[in-house]
mmCIF file of C-alpha atoms in Angstrom:
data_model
loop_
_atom_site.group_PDB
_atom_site.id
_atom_site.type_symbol
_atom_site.label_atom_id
_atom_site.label_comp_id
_atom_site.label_asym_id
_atom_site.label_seq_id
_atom_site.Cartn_x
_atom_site.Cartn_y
_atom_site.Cartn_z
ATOM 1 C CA UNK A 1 17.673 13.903 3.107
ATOM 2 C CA UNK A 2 19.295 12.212 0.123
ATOM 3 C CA UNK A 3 17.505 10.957 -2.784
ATOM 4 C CA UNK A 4 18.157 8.458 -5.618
ATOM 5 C CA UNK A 5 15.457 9.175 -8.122
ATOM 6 C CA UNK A 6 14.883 6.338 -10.831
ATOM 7 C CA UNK A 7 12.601 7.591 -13.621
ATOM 8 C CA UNK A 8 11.621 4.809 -16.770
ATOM 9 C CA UNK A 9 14.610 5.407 -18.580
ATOM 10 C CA UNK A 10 16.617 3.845 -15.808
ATOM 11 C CA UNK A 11 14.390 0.627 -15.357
ATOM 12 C CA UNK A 12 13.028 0.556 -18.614
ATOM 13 C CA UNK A 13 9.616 0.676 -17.678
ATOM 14 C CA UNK A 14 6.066 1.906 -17.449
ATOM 15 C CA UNK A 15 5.220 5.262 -15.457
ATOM 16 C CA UNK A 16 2.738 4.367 -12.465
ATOM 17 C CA UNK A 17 4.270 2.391 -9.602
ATOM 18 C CA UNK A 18 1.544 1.122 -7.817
ATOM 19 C CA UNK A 19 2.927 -1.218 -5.093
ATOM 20 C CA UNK A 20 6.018 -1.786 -3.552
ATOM 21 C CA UNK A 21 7.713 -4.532 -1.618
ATOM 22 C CA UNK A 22 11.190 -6.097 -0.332
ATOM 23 C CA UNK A 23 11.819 -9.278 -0.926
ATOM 24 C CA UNK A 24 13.633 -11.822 1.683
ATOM 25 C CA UNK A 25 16.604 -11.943 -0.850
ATOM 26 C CA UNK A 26 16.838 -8.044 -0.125
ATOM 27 C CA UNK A 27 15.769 -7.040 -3.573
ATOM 28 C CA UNK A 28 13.038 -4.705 -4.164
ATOM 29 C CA UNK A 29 9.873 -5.457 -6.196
ATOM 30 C CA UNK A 30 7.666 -2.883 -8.186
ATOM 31 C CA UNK A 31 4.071 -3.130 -9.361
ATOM 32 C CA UNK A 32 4.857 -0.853 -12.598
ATOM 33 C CA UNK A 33 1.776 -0.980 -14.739
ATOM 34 C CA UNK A 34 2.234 -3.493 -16.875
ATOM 35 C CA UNK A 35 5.234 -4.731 -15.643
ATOM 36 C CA UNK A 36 7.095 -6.322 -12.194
ATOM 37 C CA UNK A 37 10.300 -4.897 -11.499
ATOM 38 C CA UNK A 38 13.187 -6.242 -9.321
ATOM 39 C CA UNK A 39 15.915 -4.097 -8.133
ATOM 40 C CA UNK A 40 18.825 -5.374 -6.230
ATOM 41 C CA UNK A 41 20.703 -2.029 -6.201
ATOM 42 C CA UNK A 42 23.099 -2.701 -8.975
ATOM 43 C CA UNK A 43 20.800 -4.354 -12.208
ATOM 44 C CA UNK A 44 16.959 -3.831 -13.205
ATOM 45 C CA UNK A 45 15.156 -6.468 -14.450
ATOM 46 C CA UNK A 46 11.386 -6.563 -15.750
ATOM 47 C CA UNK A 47 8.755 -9.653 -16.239
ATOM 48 C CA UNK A 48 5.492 -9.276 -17.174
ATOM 49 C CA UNK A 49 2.771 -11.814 -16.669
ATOM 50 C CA UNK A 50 0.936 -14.445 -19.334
ATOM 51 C CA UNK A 51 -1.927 -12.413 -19.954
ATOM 52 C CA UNK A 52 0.152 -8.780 -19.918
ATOM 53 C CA UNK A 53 -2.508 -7.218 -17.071
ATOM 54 C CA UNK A 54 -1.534 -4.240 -15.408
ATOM 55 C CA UNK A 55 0.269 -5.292 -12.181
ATOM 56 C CA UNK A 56 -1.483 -3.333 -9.108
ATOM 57 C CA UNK A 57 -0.049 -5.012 -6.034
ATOM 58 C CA UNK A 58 2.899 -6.998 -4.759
ATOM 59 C CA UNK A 59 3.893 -8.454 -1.892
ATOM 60 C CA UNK A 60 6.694 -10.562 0.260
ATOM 61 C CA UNK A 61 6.541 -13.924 1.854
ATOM 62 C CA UNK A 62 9.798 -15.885 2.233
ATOM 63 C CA UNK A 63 10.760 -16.772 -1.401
ATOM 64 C CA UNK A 64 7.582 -15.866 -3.312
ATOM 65 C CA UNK A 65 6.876 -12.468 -4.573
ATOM 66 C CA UNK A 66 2.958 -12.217 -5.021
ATOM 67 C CA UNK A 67 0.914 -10.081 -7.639
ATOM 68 C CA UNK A 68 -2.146 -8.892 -7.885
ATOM 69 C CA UNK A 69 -3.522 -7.405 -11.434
ATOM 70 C CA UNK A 70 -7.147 -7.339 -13.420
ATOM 71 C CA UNK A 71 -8.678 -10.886 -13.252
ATOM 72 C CA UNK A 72 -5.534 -12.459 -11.711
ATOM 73 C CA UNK A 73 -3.404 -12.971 -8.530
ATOM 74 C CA UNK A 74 -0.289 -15.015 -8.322
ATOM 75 C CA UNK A 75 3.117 -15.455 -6.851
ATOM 76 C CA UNK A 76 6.647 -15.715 -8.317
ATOM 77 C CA UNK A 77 9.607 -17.564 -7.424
ATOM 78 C CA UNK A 78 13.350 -16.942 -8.205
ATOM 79 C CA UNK A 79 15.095 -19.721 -10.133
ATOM 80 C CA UNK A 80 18.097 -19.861 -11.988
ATOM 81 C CA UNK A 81 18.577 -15.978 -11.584
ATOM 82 C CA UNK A 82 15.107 -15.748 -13.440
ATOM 83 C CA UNK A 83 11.602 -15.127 -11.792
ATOM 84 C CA UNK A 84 8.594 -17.475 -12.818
ATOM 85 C CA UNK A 85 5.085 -16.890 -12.330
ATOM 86 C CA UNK A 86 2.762 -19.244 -11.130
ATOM 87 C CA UNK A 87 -1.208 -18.109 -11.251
ATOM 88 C CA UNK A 88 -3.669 -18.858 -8.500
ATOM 89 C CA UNK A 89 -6.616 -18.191 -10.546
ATOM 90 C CA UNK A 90 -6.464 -19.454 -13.721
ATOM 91 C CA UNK A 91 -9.057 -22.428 -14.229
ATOM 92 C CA UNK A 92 -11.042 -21.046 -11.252
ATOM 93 C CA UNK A 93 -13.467 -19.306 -12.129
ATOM 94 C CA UNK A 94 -13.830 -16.643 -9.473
ATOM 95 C CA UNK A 95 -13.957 -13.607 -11.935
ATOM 96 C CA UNK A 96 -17.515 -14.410 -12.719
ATOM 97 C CA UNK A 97 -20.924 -12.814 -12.678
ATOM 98 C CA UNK A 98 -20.424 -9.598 -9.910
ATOM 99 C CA UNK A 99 -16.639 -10.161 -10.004
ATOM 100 C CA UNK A 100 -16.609 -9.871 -13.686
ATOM 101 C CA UNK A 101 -13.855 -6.414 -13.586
ATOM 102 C CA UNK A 102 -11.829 -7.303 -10.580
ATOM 103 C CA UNK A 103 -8.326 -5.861 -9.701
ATOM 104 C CA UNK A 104 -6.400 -6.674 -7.113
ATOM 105 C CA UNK A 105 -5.160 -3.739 -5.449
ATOM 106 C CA UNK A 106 -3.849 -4.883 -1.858
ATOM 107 C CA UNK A 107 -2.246 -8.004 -0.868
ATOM 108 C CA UNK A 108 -1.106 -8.913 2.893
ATOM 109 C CA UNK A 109 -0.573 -11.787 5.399
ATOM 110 C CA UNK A 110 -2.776 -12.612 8.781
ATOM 111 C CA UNK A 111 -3.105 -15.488 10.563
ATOM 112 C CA UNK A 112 -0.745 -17.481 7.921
ATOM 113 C CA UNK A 113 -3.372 -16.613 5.302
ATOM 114 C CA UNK A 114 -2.899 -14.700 2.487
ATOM 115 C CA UNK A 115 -5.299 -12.183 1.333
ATOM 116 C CA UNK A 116 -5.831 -10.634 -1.729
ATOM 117 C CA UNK A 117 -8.364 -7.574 -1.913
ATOM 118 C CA UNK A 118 -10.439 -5.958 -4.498
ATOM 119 C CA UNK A 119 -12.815 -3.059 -4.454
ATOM 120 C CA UNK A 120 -15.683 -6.010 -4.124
ATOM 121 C CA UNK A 121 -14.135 -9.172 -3.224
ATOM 122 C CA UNK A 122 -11.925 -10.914 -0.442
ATOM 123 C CA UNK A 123 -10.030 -14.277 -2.040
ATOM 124 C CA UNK A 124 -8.326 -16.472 1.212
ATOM 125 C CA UNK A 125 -5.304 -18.629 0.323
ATOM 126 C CA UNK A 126 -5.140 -21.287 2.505
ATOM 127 C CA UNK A 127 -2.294 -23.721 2.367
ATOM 128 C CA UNK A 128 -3.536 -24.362 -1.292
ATOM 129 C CA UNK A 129 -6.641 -23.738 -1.114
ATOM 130 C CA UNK A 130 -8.730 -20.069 -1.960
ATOM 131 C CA UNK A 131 -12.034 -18.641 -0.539
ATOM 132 C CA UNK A 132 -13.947 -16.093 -2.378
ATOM 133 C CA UNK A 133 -15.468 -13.438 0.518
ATOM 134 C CA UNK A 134 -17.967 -10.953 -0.899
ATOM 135 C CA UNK A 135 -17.452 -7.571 0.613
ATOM 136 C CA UNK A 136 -20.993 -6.004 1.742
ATOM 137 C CA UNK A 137 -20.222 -2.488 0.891
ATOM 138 C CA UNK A 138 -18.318 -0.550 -1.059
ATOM 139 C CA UNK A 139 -14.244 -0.481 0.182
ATOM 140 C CA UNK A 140 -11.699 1.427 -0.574
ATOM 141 C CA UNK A 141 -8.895 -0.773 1.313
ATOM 142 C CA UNK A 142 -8.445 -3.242 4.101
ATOM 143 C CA UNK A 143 -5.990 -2.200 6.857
ATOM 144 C CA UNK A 144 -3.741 -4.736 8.487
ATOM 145 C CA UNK A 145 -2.680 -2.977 12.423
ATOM 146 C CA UNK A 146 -1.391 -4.936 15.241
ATOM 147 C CA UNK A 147 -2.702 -8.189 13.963
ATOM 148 C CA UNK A 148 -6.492 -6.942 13.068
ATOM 149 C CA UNK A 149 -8.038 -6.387 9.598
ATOM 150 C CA UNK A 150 -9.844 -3.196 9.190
ATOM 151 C CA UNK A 151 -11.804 -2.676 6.158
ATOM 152 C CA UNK A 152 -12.294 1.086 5.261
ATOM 153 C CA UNK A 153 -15.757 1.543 3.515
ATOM 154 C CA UNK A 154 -16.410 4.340 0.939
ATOM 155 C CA UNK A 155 -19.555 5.266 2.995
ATOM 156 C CA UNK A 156 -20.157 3.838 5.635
ATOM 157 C CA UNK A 157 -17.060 4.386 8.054
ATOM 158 C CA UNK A 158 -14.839 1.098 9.187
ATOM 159 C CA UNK A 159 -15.369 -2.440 9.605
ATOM 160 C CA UNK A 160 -13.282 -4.777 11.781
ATOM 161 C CA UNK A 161 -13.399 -8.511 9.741
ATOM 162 C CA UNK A 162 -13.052 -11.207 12.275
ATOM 163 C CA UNK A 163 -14.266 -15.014 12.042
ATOM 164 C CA UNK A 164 -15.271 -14.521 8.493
ATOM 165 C CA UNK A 165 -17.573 -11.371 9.615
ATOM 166 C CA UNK A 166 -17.445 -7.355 8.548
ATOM 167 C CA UNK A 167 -18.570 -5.926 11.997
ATOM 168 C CA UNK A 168 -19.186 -1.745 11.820
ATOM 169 C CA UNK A 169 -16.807 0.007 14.166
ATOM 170 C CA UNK A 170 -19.523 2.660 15.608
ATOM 171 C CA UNK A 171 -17.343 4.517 18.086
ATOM 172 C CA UNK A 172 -15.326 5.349 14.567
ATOM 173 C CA UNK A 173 -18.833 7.053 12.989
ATOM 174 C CA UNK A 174 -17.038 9.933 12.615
ATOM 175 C CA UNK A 175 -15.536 8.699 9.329
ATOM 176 C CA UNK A 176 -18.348 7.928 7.730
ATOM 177 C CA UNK A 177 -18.551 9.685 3.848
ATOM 178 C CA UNK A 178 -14.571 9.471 3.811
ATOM 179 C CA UNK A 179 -12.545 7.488 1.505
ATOM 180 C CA UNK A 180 -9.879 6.428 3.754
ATOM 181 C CA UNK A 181 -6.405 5.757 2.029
ATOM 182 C CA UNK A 182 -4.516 4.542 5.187
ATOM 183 C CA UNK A 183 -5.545 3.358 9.180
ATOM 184 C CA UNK A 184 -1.716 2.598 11.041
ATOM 185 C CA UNK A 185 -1.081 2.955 14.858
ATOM 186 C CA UNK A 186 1.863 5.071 16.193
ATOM 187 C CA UNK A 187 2.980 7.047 19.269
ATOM 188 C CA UNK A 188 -0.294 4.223 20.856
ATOM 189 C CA UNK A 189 -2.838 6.376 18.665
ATOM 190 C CA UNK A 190 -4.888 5.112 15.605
ATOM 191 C CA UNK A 191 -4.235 7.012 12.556
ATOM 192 C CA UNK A 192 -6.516 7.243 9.592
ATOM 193 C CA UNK A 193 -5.607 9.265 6.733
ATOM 194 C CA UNK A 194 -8.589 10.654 5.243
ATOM 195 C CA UNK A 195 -8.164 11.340 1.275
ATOM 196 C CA UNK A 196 -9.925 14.949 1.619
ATOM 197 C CA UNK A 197 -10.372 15.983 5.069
ATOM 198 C CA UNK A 198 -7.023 15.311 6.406
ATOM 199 C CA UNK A 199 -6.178 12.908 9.378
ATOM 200 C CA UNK A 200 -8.349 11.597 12.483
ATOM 201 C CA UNK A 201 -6.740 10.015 14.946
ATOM 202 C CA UNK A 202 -8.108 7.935 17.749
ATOM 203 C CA UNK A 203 -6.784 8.458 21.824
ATOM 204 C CA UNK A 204 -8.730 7.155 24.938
ATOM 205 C CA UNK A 205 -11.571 5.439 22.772
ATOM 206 C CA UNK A 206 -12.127 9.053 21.380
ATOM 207 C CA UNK A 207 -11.899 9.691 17.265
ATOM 208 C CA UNK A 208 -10.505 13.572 16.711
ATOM 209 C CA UNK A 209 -9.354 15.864 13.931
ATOM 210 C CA UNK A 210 -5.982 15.938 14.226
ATOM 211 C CA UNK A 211 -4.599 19.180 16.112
ATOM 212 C CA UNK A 212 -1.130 18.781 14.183
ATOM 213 C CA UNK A 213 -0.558 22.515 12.151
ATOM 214 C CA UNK A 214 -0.227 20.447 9.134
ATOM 215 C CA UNK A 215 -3.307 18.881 9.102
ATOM 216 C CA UNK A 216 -4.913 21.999 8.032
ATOM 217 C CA UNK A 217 -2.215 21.785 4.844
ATOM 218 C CA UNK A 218 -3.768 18.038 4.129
ATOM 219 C CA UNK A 219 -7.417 18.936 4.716
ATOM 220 C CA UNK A 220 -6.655 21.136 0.957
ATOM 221 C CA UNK A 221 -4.248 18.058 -0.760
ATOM 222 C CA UNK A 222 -5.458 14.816 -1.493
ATOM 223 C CA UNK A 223 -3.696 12.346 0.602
ATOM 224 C CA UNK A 224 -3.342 8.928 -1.650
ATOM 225 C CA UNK A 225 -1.433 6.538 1.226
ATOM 226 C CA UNK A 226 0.360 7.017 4.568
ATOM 227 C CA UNK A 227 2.306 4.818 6.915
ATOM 228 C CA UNK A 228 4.247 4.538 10.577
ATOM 229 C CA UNK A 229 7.507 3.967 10.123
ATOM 230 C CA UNK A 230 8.083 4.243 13.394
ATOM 231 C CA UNK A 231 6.662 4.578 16.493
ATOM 232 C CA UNK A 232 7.284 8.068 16.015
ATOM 233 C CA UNK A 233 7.426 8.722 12.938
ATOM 234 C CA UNK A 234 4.748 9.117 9.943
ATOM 235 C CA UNK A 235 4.990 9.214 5.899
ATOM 236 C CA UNK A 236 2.359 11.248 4.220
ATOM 237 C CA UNK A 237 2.105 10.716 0.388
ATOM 238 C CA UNK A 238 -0.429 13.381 -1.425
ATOM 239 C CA UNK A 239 -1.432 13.484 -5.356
ATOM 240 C CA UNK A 240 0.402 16.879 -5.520
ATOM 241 C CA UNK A 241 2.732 18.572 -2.924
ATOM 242 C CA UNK A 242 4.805 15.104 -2.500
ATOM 243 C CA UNK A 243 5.517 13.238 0.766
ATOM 244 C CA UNK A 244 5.648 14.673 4.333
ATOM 245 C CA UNK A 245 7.649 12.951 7.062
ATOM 246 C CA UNK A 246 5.948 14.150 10.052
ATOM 247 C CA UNK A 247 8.536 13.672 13.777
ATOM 248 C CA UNK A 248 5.553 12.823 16.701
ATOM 249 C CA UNK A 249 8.060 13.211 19.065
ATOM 250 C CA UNK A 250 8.792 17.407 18.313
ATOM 251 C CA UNK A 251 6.096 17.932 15.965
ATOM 252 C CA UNK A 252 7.806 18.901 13.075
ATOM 253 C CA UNK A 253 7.923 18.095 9.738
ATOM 254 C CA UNK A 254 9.891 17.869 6.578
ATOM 255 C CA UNK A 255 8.124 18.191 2.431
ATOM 256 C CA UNK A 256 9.881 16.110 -0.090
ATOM 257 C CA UNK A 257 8.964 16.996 -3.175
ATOM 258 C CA UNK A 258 9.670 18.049 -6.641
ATOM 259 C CA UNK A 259 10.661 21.914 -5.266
ATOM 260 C CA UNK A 260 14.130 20.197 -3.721
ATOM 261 C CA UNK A 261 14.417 16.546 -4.516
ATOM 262 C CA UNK A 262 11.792 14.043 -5.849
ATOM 263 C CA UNK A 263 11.025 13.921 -9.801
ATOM 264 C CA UNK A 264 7.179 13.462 -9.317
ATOM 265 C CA UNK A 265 4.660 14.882 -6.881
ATOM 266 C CA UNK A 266 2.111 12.474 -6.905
ATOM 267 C CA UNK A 267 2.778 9.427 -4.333
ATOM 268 C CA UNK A 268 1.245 6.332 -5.428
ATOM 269 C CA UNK A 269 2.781 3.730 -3.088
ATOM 270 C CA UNK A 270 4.981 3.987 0.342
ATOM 271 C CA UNK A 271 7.427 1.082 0.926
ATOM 272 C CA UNK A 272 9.854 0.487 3.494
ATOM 273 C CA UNK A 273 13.475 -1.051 3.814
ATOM 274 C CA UNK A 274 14.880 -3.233 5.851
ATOM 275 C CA UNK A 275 17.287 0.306 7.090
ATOM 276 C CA UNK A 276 13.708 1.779 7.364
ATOM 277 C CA UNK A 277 14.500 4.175 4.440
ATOM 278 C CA UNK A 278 11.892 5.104 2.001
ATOM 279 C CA UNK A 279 11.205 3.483 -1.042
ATOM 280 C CA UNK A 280 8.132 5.419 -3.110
ATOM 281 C CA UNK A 281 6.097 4.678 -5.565
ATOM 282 C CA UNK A 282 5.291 7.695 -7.843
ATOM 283 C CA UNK A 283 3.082 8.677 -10.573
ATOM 284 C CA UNK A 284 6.205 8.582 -12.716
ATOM 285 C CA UNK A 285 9.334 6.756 -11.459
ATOM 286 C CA UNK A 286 10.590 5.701 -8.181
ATOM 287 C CA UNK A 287 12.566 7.504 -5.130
ATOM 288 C CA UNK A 288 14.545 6.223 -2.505
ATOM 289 C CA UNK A 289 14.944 8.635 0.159
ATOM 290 C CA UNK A 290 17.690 8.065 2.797
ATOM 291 C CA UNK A 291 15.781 9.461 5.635
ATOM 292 C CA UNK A 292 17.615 7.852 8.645
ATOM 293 C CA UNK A 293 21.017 8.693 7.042
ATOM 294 C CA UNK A 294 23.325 11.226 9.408
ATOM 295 C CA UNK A 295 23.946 13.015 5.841
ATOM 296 C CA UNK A 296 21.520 15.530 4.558
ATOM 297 C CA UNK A 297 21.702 17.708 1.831
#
């Protein structure tokens, strides 16, 4: 497919692009190290916050932008042509005693909350107000599929959090010692994207390997983040062969990376837009890969 590859140069930037998100004013936002970066296809622009943290997450709800970084989470809002950043954490004092090193690496909306993880903490915005959730164990990410929050333990395999509780899936033991880096649902399966031993997948209440030839490919990559971008349809980002876009429907597959189009192999961050082309985050720079244009190359 066709790619528009934007390296630092372009935008001006920092290498690592951690997050990505589309705004509902179309534009696309970057979590780029120490900066946020807005794209609206023509012009770059760069902010970076008070306290010049490096920027981990961002995310999209109606005309705020939020970020996550070290110590700090907070949203942005467009004005005059100009975005302004408004923290939710300063005077708080939630980055205290175990939360002393905190980043923020995932934000995401449930239940018209808005939650902002760490590798130890849950914070809950509210309307205006925040609630500080201790994690029991040690996470890698929370998950949000078909309106549930999964949180994907180091150790210990996957917890569902519901009414304020982290309760231990057990028919999902099987991934148990396996740093998850993505759980999405397509084709009616479960997915979970193991970083080292490929991708499970769950069908009739019944967690299995996945039979798909490339799994055995994954099982000797390190798989960083994956999504469904479709119901048929799944994006595969590893730290060094690039992205695969796997077809459910036909089983086969196609490798993007830096042997025929993208500048960087190692896929940081997977982000969708609204034409449900690919927007990725890489270790250095940014791609946009046109992969439900009629053209290919």
């Amino acid at each position: 497919p066709f790619v528009e590859n934007f390296t630092k140069s372009n935008y001006n930037g920092d290498n690592q692009v951690w997050s990505v998100a589309q705004g509902s004013d179309n534009a696309f936002y970057f979590a780029n190290n120490h900066y946020l970066l807005r794209y609206n296809g023509v012009r770059w622009e760069k902010y970076s916050l008070p306290n010049k943290t490096i920027i981990r997450s961002v995310f999209s709800d109606g005309d705020k932008i939020y970020s996550g970084s070290y110590n700090e989470f907070g949203y942005w809002i467009r004005k005059n042509g100009t975005l302004h950043y408004t923290s939710l954490t300063k005077g708080k004092n939630f980055f205290r005693g175990l939360s002393i090193n905190e980043e923020i690496w995932k934000i995401f909306k449930h239940d018209n909350k808005i939650y902002f993880q760490s590798f130890n903490d849950l914070y809950v915005l509210e309307n205006t107000t925040i609630r500080k959730i201790r994690i029991p164990f040690q996470v890698s990410y929370c998950f949000l599929v078909e309106d549930k929050i999964y949180a994907a333990s180091v150790k210990d395999g996957v917890f569902l959090f519901e009414n304020n509780k982290f309760t231990k899936i057990e028919k999902w033991n099987l991934l148990e010692n396996n740093i998850i880096h993505a759980i999405d649902k397509a084709n009616s399966k479960m997915f979970f994207f193991t970083q080292k031993n490929g991708v499970y997948y769950e069908e009739n209440n019944t967690l299995r390997a996945w039979s798909h030839p490339i799994n055995e490919l994954l099982k000797k990559e390190t798989i960083i983040t994956a999504k469904a971008i479709s119901n048929n349809r799944l994006v595969i980002g590893t730290a060094f062969q690039g992205v695969y876009v796997v077809n459910l429907n036909d089983n086969t597959y196609n490798n993007i990376s830096r042997k025929n189009a993208l500048k960087n192999n190692s896929i940081l961050s997977i982000g969708t837009d609204k034409e449900n082309d690919l927007w990725l985050g890489l270790d250095n720079g940014i791609s946009h890969i046109e992969i439900n244009s009629s053209y290919k190359i």
